[in-house]
PDB file of C-alpha atoms in Angstrom:
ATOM      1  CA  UNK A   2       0.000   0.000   0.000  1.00 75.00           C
ATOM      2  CA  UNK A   3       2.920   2.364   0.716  1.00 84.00           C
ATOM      3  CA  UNK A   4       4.521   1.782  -3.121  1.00 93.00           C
ATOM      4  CA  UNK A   5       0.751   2.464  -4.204  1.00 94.00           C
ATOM      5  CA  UNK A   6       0.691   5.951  -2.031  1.00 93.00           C
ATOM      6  CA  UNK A   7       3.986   7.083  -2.950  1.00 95.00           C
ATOM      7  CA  UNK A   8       3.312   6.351  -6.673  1.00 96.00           C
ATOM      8  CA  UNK A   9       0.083   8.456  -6.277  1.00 95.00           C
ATOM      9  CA  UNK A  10       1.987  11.116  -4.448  1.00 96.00           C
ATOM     10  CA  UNK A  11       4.548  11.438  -7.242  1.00 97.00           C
ATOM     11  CA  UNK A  12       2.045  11.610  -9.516  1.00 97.00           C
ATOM     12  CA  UNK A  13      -0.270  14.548  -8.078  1.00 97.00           C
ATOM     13  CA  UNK A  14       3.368  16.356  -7.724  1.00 97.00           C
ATOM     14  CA  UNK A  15       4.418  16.022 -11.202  1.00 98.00           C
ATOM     15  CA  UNK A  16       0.569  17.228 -12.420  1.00 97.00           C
ATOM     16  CA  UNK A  17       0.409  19.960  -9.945  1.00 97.00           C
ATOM     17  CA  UNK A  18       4.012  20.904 -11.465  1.00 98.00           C
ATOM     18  CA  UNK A  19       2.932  20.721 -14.904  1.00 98.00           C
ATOM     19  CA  UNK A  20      -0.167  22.797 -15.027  1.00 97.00           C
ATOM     20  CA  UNK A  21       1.316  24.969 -12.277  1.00 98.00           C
ATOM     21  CA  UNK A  22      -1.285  24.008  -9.599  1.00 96.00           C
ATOM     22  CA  UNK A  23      -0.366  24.539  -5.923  1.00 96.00           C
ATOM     23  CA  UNK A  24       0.454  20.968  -4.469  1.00 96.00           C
ATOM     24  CA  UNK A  25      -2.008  22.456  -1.283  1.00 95.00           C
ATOM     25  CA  UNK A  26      -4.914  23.041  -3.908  1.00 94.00           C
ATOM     26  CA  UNK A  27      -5.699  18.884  -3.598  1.00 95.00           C
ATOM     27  CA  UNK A  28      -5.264  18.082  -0.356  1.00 94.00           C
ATOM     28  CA  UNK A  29      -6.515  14.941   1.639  1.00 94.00           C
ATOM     29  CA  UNK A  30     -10.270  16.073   1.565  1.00 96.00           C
ATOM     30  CA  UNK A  31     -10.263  17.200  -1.723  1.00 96.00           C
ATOM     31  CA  UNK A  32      -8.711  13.636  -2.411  1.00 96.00           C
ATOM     32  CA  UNK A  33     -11.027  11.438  -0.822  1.00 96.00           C
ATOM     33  CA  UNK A  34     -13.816  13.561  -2.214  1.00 97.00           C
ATOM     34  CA  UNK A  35     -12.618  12.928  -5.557  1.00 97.00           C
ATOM     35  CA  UNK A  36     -11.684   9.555  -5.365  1.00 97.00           C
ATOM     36  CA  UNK A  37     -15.025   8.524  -3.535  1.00 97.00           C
ATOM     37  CA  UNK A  38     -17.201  10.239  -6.041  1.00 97.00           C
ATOM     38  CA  UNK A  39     -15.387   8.540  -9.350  1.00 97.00           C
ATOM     39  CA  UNK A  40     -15.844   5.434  -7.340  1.00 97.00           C
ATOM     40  CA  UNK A  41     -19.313   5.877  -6.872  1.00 97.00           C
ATOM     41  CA  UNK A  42     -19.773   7.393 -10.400  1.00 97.00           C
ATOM     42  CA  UNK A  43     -17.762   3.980 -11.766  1.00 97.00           C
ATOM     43  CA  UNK A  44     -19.679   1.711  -9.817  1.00 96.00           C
ATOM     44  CA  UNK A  45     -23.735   3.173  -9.959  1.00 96.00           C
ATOM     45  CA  UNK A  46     -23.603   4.446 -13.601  1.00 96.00           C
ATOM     46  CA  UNK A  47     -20.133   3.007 -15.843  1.00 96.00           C
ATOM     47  CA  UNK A  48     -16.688   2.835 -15.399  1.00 97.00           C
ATOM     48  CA  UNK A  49     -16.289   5.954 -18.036  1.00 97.00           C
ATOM     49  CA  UNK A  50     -17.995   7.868 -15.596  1.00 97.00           C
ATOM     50  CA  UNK A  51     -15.562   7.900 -13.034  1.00 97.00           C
ATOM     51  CA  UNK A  52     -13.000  10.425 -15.004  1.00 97.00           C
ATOM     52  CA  UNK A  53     -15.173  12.628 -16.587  1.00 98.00           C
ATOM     53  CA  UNK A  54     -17.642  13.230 -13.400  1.00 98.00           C
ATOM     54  CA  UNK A  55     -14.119  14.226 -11.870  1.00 97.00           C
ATOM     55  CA  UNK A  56     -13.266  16.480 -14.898  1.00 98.00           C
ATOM     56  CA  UNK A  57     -17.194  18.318 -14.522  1.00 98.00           C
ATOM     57  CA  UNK A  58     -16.504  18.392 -11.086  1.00 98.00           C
ATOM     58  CA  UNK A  59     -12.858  20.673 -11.930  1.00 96.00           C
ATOM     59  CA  UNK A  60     -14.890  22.361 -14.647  1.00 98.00           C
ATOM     60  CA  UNK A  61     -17.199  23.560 -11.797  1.00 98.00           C
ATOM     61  CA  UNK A  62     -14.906  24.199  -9.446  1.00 97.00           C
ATOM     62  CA  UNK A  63     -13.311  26.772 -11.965  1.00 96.00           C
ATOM     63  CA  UNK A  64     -16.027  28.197 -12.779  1.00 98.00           C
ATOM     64  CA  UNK A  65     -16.695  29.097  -8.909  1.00 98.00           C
ATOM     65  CA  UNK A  66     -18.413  26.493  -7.187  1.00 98.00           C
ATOM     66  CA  UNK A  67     -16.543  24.703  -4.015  1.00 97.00           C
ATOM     67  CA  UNK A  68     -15.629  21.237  -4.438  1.00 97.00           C
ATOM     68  CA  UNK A  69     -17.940  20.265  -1.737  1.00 96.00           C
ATOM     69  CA  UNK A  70     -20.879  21.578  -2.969  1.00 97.00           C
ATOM     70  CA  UNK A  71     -20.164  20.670  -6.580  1.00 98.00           C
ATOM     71  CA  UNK A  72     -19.992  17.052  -5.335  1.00 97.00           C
ATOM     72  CA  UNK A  73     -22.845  17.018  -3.116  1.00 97.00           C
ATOM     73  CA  UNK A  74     -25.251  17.652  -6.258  1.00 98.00           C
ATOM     74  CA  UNK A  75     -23.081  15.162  -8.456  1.00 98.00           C
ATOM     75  CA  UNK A  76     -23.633  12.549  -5.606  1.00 96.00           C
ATOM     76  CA  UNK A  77     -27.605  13.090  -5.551  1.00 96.00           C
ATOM     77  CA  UNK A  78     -27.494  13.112  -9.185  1.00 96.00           C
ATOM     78  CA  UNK A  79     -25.833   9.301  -9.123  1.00 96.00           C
ATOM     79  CA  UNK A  80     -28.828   6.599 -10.133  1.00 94.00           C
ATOM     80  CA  UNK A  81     -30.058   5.426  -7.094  1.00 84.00           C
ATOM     81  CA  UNK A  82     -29.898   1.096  -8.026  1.00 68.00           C
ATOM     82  CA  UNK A  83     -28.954   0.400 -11.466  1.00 53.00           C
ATOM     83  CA  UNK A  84     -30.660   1.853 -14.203  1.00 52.00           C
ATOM     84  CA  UNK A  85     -33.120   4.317 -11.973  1.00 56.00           C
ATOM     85  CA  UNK A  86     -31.811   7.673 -11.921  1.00 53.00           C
ATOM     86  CA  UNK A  87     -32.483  10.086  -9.278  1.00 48.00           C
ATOM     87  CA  UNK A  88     -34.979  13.037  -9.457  1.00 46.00           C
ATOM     88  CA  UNK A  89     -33.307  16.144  -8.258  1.00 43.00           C
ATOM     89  CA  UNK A  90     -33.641  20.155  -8.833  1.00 46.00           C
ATOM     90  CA  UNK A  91     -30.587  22.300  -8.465  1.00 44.00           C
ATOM     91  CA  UNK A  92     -30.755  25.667  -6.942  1.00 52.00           C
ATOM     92  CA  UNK A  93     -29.695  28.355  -9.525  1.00 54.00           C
ATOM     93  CA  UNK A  94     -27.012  30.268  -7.974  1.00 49.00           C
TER      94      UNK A  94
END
């Protein structure tokens, strides 16, 4: 599990570094958020999901909206059992 972490670590490092992002800017709630929400996206819609729910999710985040909120309405939005999606309304804002 540590080779796993420290391969992950590396990783963020060299993308923060690349696209000049602060390594602070994804820290270990913004992580887990992430990672649980392509998870859940993956598993209660399709694998594809997982990546571009995350990219929305950044797209969103640019555009304003805090990661928590953004992925509090991507989490209601996620089909309930397979096949059934939820019924939500967002809030304008």
């Amino acid at each position: 599990m540590a080779t796993q972490t420290n391969t992950l670590n590396g990783w963020l490092r060299e993308v923060c570094a690349v696209l000049d992002i602060p390594e602070e800017d994804l820290d270990e709630d913004a992580r887990h958020i992430l990672l649980d929400l392509s998870r859940d996206a993956a598993h209660q819609v399709i694998r594809p999901a997982a990546p571009l729910t995350a990219y929305l999710i950044g797209v969103a985040v640019g555009r304003g909206a805090s990661l928590s909120a953004a992925s509090a309405k991507v989490q209601l939005a996620l089909p309930t059992e397979a096949g059934q999606d939820a019924e939500i309304e967002f809030e304008e804002s």
